[in-house]
mmCIF file of C-alpha atoms and ligand atoms in Angstrom:
data_model
loop_
_atom_site.group_PDB
_atom_site.id
_atom_site.type_symbol
_atom_site.label_atom_id
_atom_site.label_comp_id
_atom_site.label_asym_id
_atom_site.label_seq_id
_atom_site.Cartn_x
_atom_site.Cartn_y
_atom_site.Cartn_z
ATOM 1 C CA UNK S 1 12.308 -9.540 -16.212
ATOM 2 C CA UNK S 2 9.795 -11.414 -14.401
ATOM 3 C CA UNK S 3 7.818 -8.001 -12.124
ATOM 4 C CA UNK S 4 8.661 -8.567 -8.858
ATOM 5 C CA UNK S 5 4.871 -8.829 -7.871
ATOM 6 C CA UNK S 6 2.270 -9.314 -10.535
ATOM 7 C CA UNK S 7 -1.871 -10.267 -10.246
ATOM 8 C CA UNK S 8 -4.102 -11.134 -12.366
ATOM 9 C CA UNK S 9 -7.385 -11.508 -11.990
ATOM 10 C CA UNK S 10 -7.238 -12.785 -8.690
ATOM 11 C CA UNK S 11 -10.638 -13.195 -6.996
ATOM 12 C CA UNK S 12 -12.028 -14.131 -3.557
ATOM 13 C CA UNK S 13 -14.935 -15.190 -2.188
ATOM 14 C CA UNK S 14 -16.220 -14.667 1.377
ATOM 15 C CA UNK S 15 -19.914 -14.588 2.644
ATOM 16 C CA UNK S 16 -20.336 -10.671 2.624
ATOM 17 C CA UNK S 17 -17.450 -9.762 0.401
ATOM 18 C CA UNK S 18 -15.498 -10.401 -3.104
ATOM 19 C CA UNK S 19 -12.320 -9.712 -4.420
ATOM 20 C CA UNK S 20 -13.441 -9.217 -8.180
ATOM 21 C CA UNK S 21 -11.071 -10.162 -10.113
ATOM 22 C CA UNK S 22 -8.413 -7.703 -9.655
ATOM 23 C CA UNK S 23 -5.012 -6.856 -11.431
ATOM 24 C CA UNK S 24 -1.993 -4.822 -10.556
ATOM 25 C CA UNK S 25 1.944 -5.407 -11.350
ATOM 26 C CA UNK S 26 4.554 -3.707 -9.483
ATOM 27 C CA UNK S 27 8.120 -3.442 -11.435
ATOM 28 C CA UNK S 28 11.236 -4.299 -8.633
ATOM 29 C CA UNK S 29 12.898 -0.425 -7.697
ATOM 30 C CA UNK S 30 9.936 0.786 -6.948
ATOM 31 C CA UNK S 31 7.182 1.581 -3.930
ATOM 32 C CA UNK S 32 4.333 0.718 -4.654
ATOM 33 C CA UNK S 33 1.313 1.863 -2.330
ATOM 34 C CA UNK S 34 -1.791 0.009 -2.026
ATOM 35 C CA UNK S 35 -4.197 2.274 -0.553
ATOM 36 C CA UNK S 36 -8.002 2.301 0.114
ATOM 37 C CA UNK S 37 -10.650 3.011 2.783
ATOM 38 C CA UNK S 38 -11.051 0.154 5.258
ATOM 39 C CA UNK S 39 -13.358 -2.787 4.887
ATOM 40 C CA UNK S 40 -11.490 -2.908 1.137
ATOM 41 C CA UNK S 41 -9.885 -5.575 0.463
ATOM 42 C CA UNK S 42 -6.228 -4.589 1.645
ATOM 43 C CA UNK S 43 -5.666 -7.337 3.918
ATOM 44 C CA UNK S 44 -7.101 -9.984 2.329
ATOM 45 C CA UNK S 45 -4.939 -9.132 -1.038
ATOM 46 C CA UNK S 46 -2.038 -9.324 1.300
ATOM 47 C CA UNK S 47 -3.259 -12.802 2.830
ATOM 48 C CA UNK S 48 -3.578 -13.736 -0.408
ATOM 49 C CA UNK S 49 0.327 -12.783 -1.644
ATOM 50 C CA UNK S 50 1.538 -14.911 1.696
ATOM 51 C CA UNK S 51 -0.554 -17.470 1.218
ATOM 52 C CA UNK S 52 -2.447 -17.454 4.196
ATOM 53 C CA UNK S 53 -5.904 -17.697 2.360
ATOM 54 C CA UNK S 54 -6.692 -19.940 -0.507
ATOM 55 C CA UNK S 55 -7.759 -18.040 -3.925
ATOM 56 C CA UNK S 56 -10.538 -19.334 -5.882
ATOM 57 C CA UNK S 57 -9.161 -17.600 -9.404
ATOM 58 C CA UNK S 58 -6.664 -15.941 -11.091
ATOM 59 C CA UNK S 59 -2.770 -15.482 -10.667
ATOM 60 C CA UNK S 60 -0.222 -14.395 -8.146
ATOM 61 C CA UNK S 61 3.611 -14.180 -9.592
ATOM 62 C CA UNK S 62 5.903 -12.937 -6.914
ATOM 63 C CA UNK S 63 9.685 -12.500 -8.804
ATOM 64 C CA UNK S 64 7.912 -14.568 -11.681
ATOM 65 C CA UNK S 65 6.974 -17.528 -9.716
ATOM 66 C CA UNK S 66 3.741 -19.201 -8.766
ATOM 67 C CA UNK S 67 2.700 -18.269 -4.570
ATOM 68 C CA UNK S 68 1.514 -21.472 -3.630
ATOM 69 C CA UNK S 69 3.813 -23.567 -5.843
ATOM 70 C CA UNK S 70 7.054 -21.690 -4.944
ATOM 71 C CA UNK S 71 5.487 -20.759 -1.751
ATOM 72 C CA UNK S 72 9.328 -21.495 0.492
ATOM 73 C CA UNK S 73 11.390 -19.915 -2.406
ATOM 74 C CA UNK S 74 8.853 -17.047 -2.363
ATOM 75 C CA UNK S 75 8.763 -16.855 1.946
ATOM 76 C CA UNK S 76 13.295 -16.390 2.261
ATOM 77 C CA UNK S 77 13.115 -13.502 -0.120
ATOM 78 C CA UNK S 78 10.336 -12.024 1.192
ATOM 79 C CA UNK S 79 9.735 -9.572 3.997
ATOM 80 C CA UNK S 80 6.652 -9.463 5.596
ATOM 81 C CA UNK S 81 5.584 -7.292 8.106
ATOM 82 C CA UNK S 82 2.658 -8.269 9.712
ATOM 83 C CA UNK S 83 -0.396 -5.723 10.812
ATOM 84 C CA UNK S 84 -1.122 -8.142 13.884
ATOM 85 C CA UNK S 85 2.144 -8.577 16.716
ATOM 86 C CA UNK S 86 3.163 -11.948 15.554
ATOM 87 C CA UNK S 87 5.852 -12.286 18.247
ATOM 88 C CA UNK S 88 6.251 -13.989 21.808
ATOM 89 C CA UNK S 89 5.379 -10.941 24.059
ATOM 90 C CA UNK S 90 8.094 -12.988 27.140
ATOM 91 C CA UNK S 91 10.894 -12.868 25.048
ATOM 92 C CA UNK S 92 13.357 -10.074 24.560
ATOM 93 C CA UNK S 93 14.370 -9.428 21.206
ATOM 94 C CA UNK S 94 17.057 -11.376 21.145
ATOM 95 C CA UNK S 95 15.770 -14.379 22.256
ATOM 96 C CA UNK S 96 13.580 -13.863 19.670
ATOM 97 C CA UNK S 97 15.805 -13.636 17.143
ATOM 98 C CA UNK S 98 17.311 -16.696 18.106
ATOM 99 C CA UNK S 99 13.760 -18.269 17.061
ATOM 100 C CA UNK S 100 13.247 -16.731 13.985
ATOM 101 C CA UNK S 101 16.428 -16.433 12.603
ATOM 102 C CA UNK S 102 17.132 -20.869 11.450
ATOM 103 C CA UNK S 103 13.863 -20.014 9.547
ATOM 104 C CA UNK S 104 15.552 -18.388 6.621
ATOM 105 C CA UNK S 105 18.527 -19.475 4.102
ATOM 106 C CA UNK S 106 20.102 -15.951 3.984
ATOM 107 C CA UNK S 107 20.181 -14.800 7.139
ATOM 108 C CA UNK S 108 23.420 -12.482 9.078
ATOM 109 C CA UNK S 109 23.328 -11.809 12.109
ATOM 110 C CA UNK S 110 26.100 -8.723 11.653
ATOM 111 C CA UNK S 111 22.986 -6.933 9.246
ATOM 112 C CA UNK S 112 20.692 -7.349 12.060
ATOM 113 C CA UNK S 113 22.638 -6.327 15.198
ATOM 114 C CA UNK S 114 23.522 -3.293 12.493
ATOM 115 C CA UNK S 115 20.016 -2.854 11.637
ATOM 116 C CA UNK S 116 19.011 -2.725 15.745
ATOM 117 C CA UNK S 117 21.469 -0.414 16.062
ATOM 118 C CA UNK S 118 20.544 1.741 13.756
ATOM 119 C CA UNK S 119 16.551 1.588 14.847
ATOM 120 C CA UNK S 120 17.464 2.836 18.329
ATOM 121 C CA UNK S 121 16.461 -0.897 19.498
ATOM 122 C CA UNK S 122 18.079 -2.944 22.855
ATOM 123 C CA UNK S 123 18.318 -6.638 22.099
ATOM 124 C CA UNK S 124 17.448 -6.639 25.639
ATOM 125 C CA UNK S 125 13.709 -5.504 25.389
ATOM 126 C CA UNK S 126 10.805 -7.278 25.979
ATOM 127 C CA UNK S 127 8.615 -7.700 23.391
ATOM 128 C CA UNK S 128 5.825 -6.805 25.829
ATOM 129 C CA UNK S 129 7.729 -3.499 26.538
ATOM 130 C CA UNK S 130 8.122 -1.916 22.251
ATOM 131 C CA UNK S 131 5.986 0.373 20.806
ATOM 132 C CA UNK S 132 4.409 -0.140 17.781
ATOM 133 C CA UNK S 133 6.320 1.755 16.128
ATOM 134 C CA UNK S 134 9.453 -0.356 17.469
ATOM 135 C CA UNK S 135 7.929 -3.204 16.748
ATOM 136 C CA UNK S 136 7.288 -2.476 13.467
ATOM 137 C CA UNK S 137 11.180 -1.202 13.256
ATOM 138 C CA UNK S 138 11.507 -4.927 14.653
ATOM 139 C CA UNK S 139 9.860 -7.222 12.094
ATOM 140 C CA UNK S 140 11.866 -4.670 9.577
ATOM 141 C CA UNK S 141 14.796 -5.303 10.960
ATOM 142 C CA UNK S 142 14.520 -9.331 10.455
ATOM 143 C CA UNK S 143 12.973 -8.437 7.273
ATOM 144 C CA UNK S 144 16.404 -7.230 6.307
ATOM 145 C CA UNK S 145 19.060 -9.217 8.101
ATOM 146 C CA UNK S 146 17.739 -12.108 5.572
ATOM 147 C CA UNK S 147 18.180 -9.658 2.655
ATOM 148 C CA UNK S 148 14.288 -9.762 1.596
ATOM 149 C CA UNK S 149 14.713 -8.797 -2.169
ATOM 150 C CA UNK S 150 10.485 -7.570 -1.927
ATOM 151 C CA UNK S 151 9.181 -5.908 1.177
ATOM 152 C CA UNK S 152 4.854 -6.579 1.828
ATOM 153 C CA UNK S 153 3.800 -4.393 4.858
ATOM 154 C CA UNK S 154 -0.148 -4.253 5.810
ATOM 155 C CA UNK S 155 -0.495 -0.771 7.821
ATOM 156 C CA UNK S 156 2.390 -0.218 8.886
ATOM 157 C CA UNK S 157 1.775 2.962 9.719
ATOM 158 C CA UNK S 158 -1.305 3.084 11.373
ATOM 159 C CA UNK S 159 -1.888 3.811 14.306
ATOM 160 C CA UNK S 160 1.466 5.424 14.977
ATOM 161 C CA UNK S 161 2.109 8.970 15.684
ATOM 162 C CA UNK S 162 3.410 11.672 13.002
ATOM 163 C CA UNK S 163 7.577 11.534 14.027
ATOM 164 C CA UNK S 164 7.256 7.262 14.017
ATOM 165 C CA UNK S 165 5.292 7.035 11.131
ATOM 166 C CA UNK S 166 8.066 10.086 9.556
ATOM 167 C CA UNK S 167 10.988 8.155 10.420
ATOM 168 C CA UNK S 168 9.564 5.099 8.878
ATOM 169 C CA UNK S 169 8.457 6.166 5.350
ATOM 170 C CA UNK S 170 11.995 7.792 5.510
ATOM 171 C CA UNK S 171 13.380 3.618 6.223
ATOM 172 C CA UNK S 172 11.309 3.070 3.128
ATOM 173 C CA UNK S 173 13.215 5.557 1.038
ATOM 174 C CA UNK S 174 15.950 4.484 2.039
ATOM 175 C CA UNK S 175 15.579 0.758 1.393
ATOM 176 C CA UNK S 176 14.390 1.149 -2.054
ATOM 177 C CA UNK S 177 17.837 2.815 -3.498
ATOM 178 C CA UNK S 178 18.600 -0.309 -3.638
ATOM 179 C CA UNK S 179 17.085 -1.160 -6.889
ATOM 180 C CA UNK S 180 16.748 -4.797 -6.992
ATOM 181 C CA UNK S 181 14.412 -4.819 -4.318
ATOM 182 C CA UNK S 182 10.764 -3.936 -4.070
ATOM 183 C CA UNK S 183 8.136 -2.717 -1.777
ATOM 184 C CA UNK S 184 4.311 -3.294 -1.585
ATOM 185 C CA UNK S 185 2.288 -1.567 1.710
ATOM 186 C CA UNK S 186 -1.461 -1.521 1.900
ATOM 187 C CA UNK S 187 -2.427 2.109 3.856
ATOM 188 C CA UNK S 188 -5.764 4.161 4.735
ATOM 189 C CA UNK S 189 -3.353 7.392 5.149
ATOM 190 C CA UNK S 190 -2.871 9.174 1.344
ATOM 191 C CA UNK S 191 0.179 10.986 3.517
ATOM 192 C CA UNK S 192 2.226 8.194 3.269
ATOM 193 C CA UNK S 193 1.876 8.066 -0.357
ATOM 194 C CA UNK S 194 2.652 11.924 -1.048
ATOM 195 C CA UNK S 195 5.672 11.137 0.538
ATOM 196 C CA UNK S 196 7.059 7.697 -0.919
ATOM 197 C CA UNK S 197 5.308 5.757 -3.616
ATOM 198 C CA UNK S 198 5.598 5.582 -6.879
ATOM 199 C CA UNK S 199 3.101 3.758 -7.603
ATOM 200 C CA UNK S 200 -0.474 3.868 -6.549
ATOM 201 C CA UNK S 201 -3.102 0.875 -6.435
ATOM 202 C CA UNK S 202 -6.222 1.943 -5.371
ATOM 203 C CA UNK S 203 -8.650 -1.009 -3.958
ATOM 204 C CA UNK S 204 -12.788 0.050 -2.897
ATOM 205 C CA UNK S 205 -15.365 -2.735 -2.403
ATOM 206 C CA UNK S 206 -12.912 -5.350 -3.784
ATOM 207 C CA UNK S 207 -12.091 -3.405 -6.752
ATOM 208 C CA UNK S 208 -9.075 -1.828 -8.381
ATOM 209 C CA UNK S 209 -10.136 1.203 -9.053
ATOM 210 C CA UNK S 210 -6.649 2.034 -10.533
ATOM 211 C CA UNK S 211 -3.094 1.358 -10.239
ATOM 212 C CA UNK S 212 -0.913 4.473 -11.599
ATOM 213 C CA UNK S 213 2.281 6.194 -10.977
ATOM 214 C CA UNK S 214 1.778 9.019 -8.764
ATOM 215 C CA UNK S 215 3.033 11.906 -10.771
ATOM 216 C CA UNK S 216 0.546 10.220 -13.777
ATOM 217 C CA UNK S 217 -2.175 11.338 -10.887
ATOM 218 C CA UNK S 218 -0.635 14.664 -9.592
ATOM 219 C CA UNK S 219 0.020 15.962 -13.648
ATOM 220 C CA UNK S 220 -2.306 14.624 -15.226
ATOM 221 C CA UNK S 221 -5.358 14.531 -12.953
ATOM 222 C CA UNK S 222 -7.718 17.484 -12.240
ATOM 223 C CA UNK S 223 -10.196 19.799 -9.327
ATOM 224 C CA UNK S 224 -12.860 21.472 -11.212
ATOM 225 C CA UNK S 225 -14.598 24.045 -9.496
ATOM 226 C CA UNK S 226 -17.524 26.121 -10.520
ATOM 227 C CA UNK S 227 -21.091 27.480 -10.485
ATOM 228 C CA UNK S 228 -24.316 25.074 -11.000
ATOM 229 C CA UNK S 229 -25.003 26.663 -14.269
ATOM 230 C CA UNK S 230 -21.866 24.542 -16.066
ATOM 231 C CA UNK S 231 -23.286 21.599 -15.116
ATOM 232 C CA UNK S 232 -25.296 19.176 -17.602
ATOM 233 C CA UNK S 233 -25.593 15.993 -18.977
ATOM 234 C CA UNK S 234 -21.994 16.601 -21.077
ATOM 235 C CA UNK S 235 -20.087 18.405 -18.352
ATOM 236 C CA UNK S 236 -20.785 15.574 -16.232
ATOM 237 C CA UNK S 237 -19.633 12.933 -18.435
ATOM 238 C CA UNK S 238 -16.181 13.783 -17.357
ATOM 239 C CA UNK S 239 -15.972 14.173 -13.849
ATOM 240 C CA UNK S 240 -15.156 10.298 -11.876
ATOM 241 C CA UNK S 241 -16.892 12.686 -8.639
ATOM 242 C CA UNK S 242 -18.812 15.252 -7.195
ATOM 243 C CA UNK S 243 -19.486 17.188 -4.579
ATOM 244 C CA UNK S 244 -22.376 20.009 -5.067
ATOM 245 C CA UNK S 245 -23.784 22.602 -2.714
ATOM 246 C CA UNK S 246 -26.617 25.132 -3.349
ATOM 247 C CA UNK S 247 -24.009 27.213 -4.911
ATOM 248 C CA UNK S 248 -21.917 25.277 -6.905
ATOM 249 C CA UNK S 249 -19.548 22.342 -7.591
ATOM 250 C CA UNK S 250 -16.393 20.562 -6.361
ATOM 251 C CA UNK S 251 -15.721 17.729 -9.360
ATOM 252 C CA UNK S 252 -12.810 15.473 -10.204
ATOM 253 C CA UNK S 253 -11.570 14.555 -13.615
ATOM 254 C CA UNK S 254 -8.991 12.197 -15.255
ATOM 255 C CA UNK S 255 -7.662 14.564 -17.305
ATOM 256 C CA UNK S 256 -7.125 18.045 -16.350
ATOM 257 C CA UNK S 257 -6.473 19.057 -20.700
ATOM 258 C CA UNK S 258 -10.056 17.642 -21.508
ATOM 259 C CA UNK S 259 -11.959 20.221 -19.556
ATOM 260 C CA UNK S 260 -9.474 22.922 -20.642
ATOM 261 C CA UNK S 261 -12.291 24.429 -23.754
ATOM 262 C CA UNK S 262 -14.898 25.025 -21.026
ATOM 263 C CA UNK S 263 -12.818 27.219 -18.588
ATOM 264 C CA UNK S 264 -13.990 30.610 -20.007
ATOM 265 C CA UNK S 265 -17.653 29.475 -18.459
ATOM 266 C CA UNK S 266 -16.054 30.382 -15.192
ATOM 267 C CA UNK S 267 -14.613 27.119 -14.224
ATOM 268 C CA UNK S 268 -11.747 27.066 -12.269
ATOM 269 C CA UNK S 269 -9.106 23.555 -12.675
ATOM 270 C CA UNK S 270 -6.721 22.976 -9.854
ATOM 271 C CA UNK S 271 -4.018 19.776 -9.393
ATOM 272 C CA UNK S 272 -6.011 18.275 -6.633
ATOM 273 C CA UNK S 273 -4.163 16.114 -3.914
ATOM 274 C CA UNK S 274 -3.836 12.276 -3.131
ATOM 275 C CA UNK S 275 -6.251 13.111 -0.569
ATOM 276 C CA UNK S 276 -8.735 14.841 -3.376
ATOM 277 C CA UNK S 277 -8.385 11.988 -5.721
ATOM 278 C CA UNK S 278 -8.615 8.842 -2.808
ATOM 279 C CA UNK S 279 -11.712 10.394 -1.372
ATOM 280 C CA UNK S 280 -13.725 11.172 -5.358
ATOM 281 C CA UNK S 281 -13.094 7.644 -6.351
ATOM 282 C CA UNK S 282 -14.737 6.119 -3.247
ATOM 283 C CA UNK S 283 -17.372 8.045 -3.064
ATOM 284 C CA UNK S 284 -18.595 8.111 -6.492
ATOM 285 C CA UNK S 285 -21.431 5.775 -5.894
ATOM 286 C CA UNK S 286 -22.609 9.044 -3.837
ATOM 287 C CA UNK S 287 -22.822 10.922 -6.425
ATOM 288 C CA UNK S 288 -23.956 9.274 -10.054
HETATM 289 P P1 LIG Q 1 -8.613 -3.875 4.439
HETATM 290 O O1 LIG Q 1 -8.000 -4.486 5.051
HETATM 291 O O2 LIG Q 1 -8.991 -2.916 3.029
HETATM 292 O O3 LIG Q 1 -9.641 -3.100 6.006
HETATM 293 P P2 LIG Q 1 -10.011 -6.846 4.326
HETATM 294 O O4 LIG Q 1 -9.443 -7.304 3.040
HETATM 295 O O5 LIG Q 1 -9.623 -7.564 5.901
HETATM 296 O O6 LIG Q 1 -10.304 -5.176 4.319
HETATM 297 O O7 LIG Q 1 -11.643 -6.665 4.498
HETATM 298 C C1 LIG Q 1 -12.649 -6.770 3.676
HETATM 299 C C2 LIG Q 1 -14.013 -7.090 3.750
HETATM 300 O O8 LIG Q 1 -13.343 -8.993 3.557
HETATM 301 C C3 LIG Q 1 -14.319 -7.138 4.948
HETATM 302 O O9 LIG Q 1 -15.571 -6.878 4.865
HETATM 303 C C4 LIG Q 1 -14.099 -8.363 5.691
HETATM 304 O O10 LIG Q 1 -15.174 -8.214 7.182
HETATM 305 C C5 LIG Q 1 -14.407 -9.720 4.904
HETATM 306 N N1 LIG Q 1 -13.786 -10.455 5.566
HETATM 307 C C6 LIG Q 1 -12.164 -10.570 5.480
HETATM 308 N N2 LIG Q 1 -11.892 -11.711 5.844
HETATM 309 C C7 LIG Q 1 -12.665 -12.503 5.847
HETATM 310 C C8 LIG Q 1 -12.736 -13.879 6.556
HETATM 311 N N3 LIG Q 1 -11.963 -14.058 6.700
HETATM 312 N N4 LIG Q 1 -14.375 -14.473 6.447
HETATM 313 C C9 LIG Q 1 -15.333 -13.593 6.305
HETATM 314 N N5 LIG Q 1 -15.433 -12.091 5.429
HETATM 315 C C10 LIG Q 1 -13.749 -11.331 5.866
HETATM 316 MG MG1 LIG Q 2 -6.519 -4.232 6.683
#
């Protein structure tokens, strides 16, 4: 069975930024969080997947199909939630729906009405009266009403208050109970991943630093703390990144076991949070 999303050696050059040969894969049945600091290349990657931008090289396959050659079929099967508002502000939810529904082969009004109720959205409300969280829910209701198999969202949780953010994350967990679906969403908020991601793909400055399961990160990576005397050329080789001050250091290792033999030298090893992992990876350049 083909992966639901497969990206191989994808490149895109802008004047001051390049997406450098990125690759990663998402199998159906899972949620992948696409994380990285502002300007890392998340939106660019998503626009390339949606064929809103033209790639310079590489391959993007959705449902096993080339994303440019099979654009129409793919778009019928994707639910895309934009980071910017693309609705007509003056229309109501129900008027907007009447414009959007005919664009999809598998549209179900029954399904749409059910999600409006579930998300407590009134069909009579004008788009301009919706909060950002409500707009996100409206976009999701649309995605779900055309039976999208893959949901792609660019920063769906940014700018939402914690309550609405959690509510949205709960909706994603609920959706993925259908194991034929996949969810790919970008974020710069690691707590989104703590809660719902199965896979985490980290991008920084146009490069993929890792793409792996969340459990592998939390089970294998280690946060090492100790005195400065521990540091030498040999021990430093183990570190993804390090923070030093006059008393000691704190560093990230990819494999906790690789450092176990040093434990008698007065270091301690702790489990990192995803926040730690992202910060050490993306600040790496400052420390070497
Ligand atoms: P992210 O979504 O991770 O915050 P983006 O993918 O939006 O990052 O942007 C990555 C980099 O590419 C930024 O430096 C941005 O200025 C640049 N960029 C994005 N779109 C364009 C464009 N159309 N033309 C030139 N540069 C762009
Ligand atoms: Mg972005």
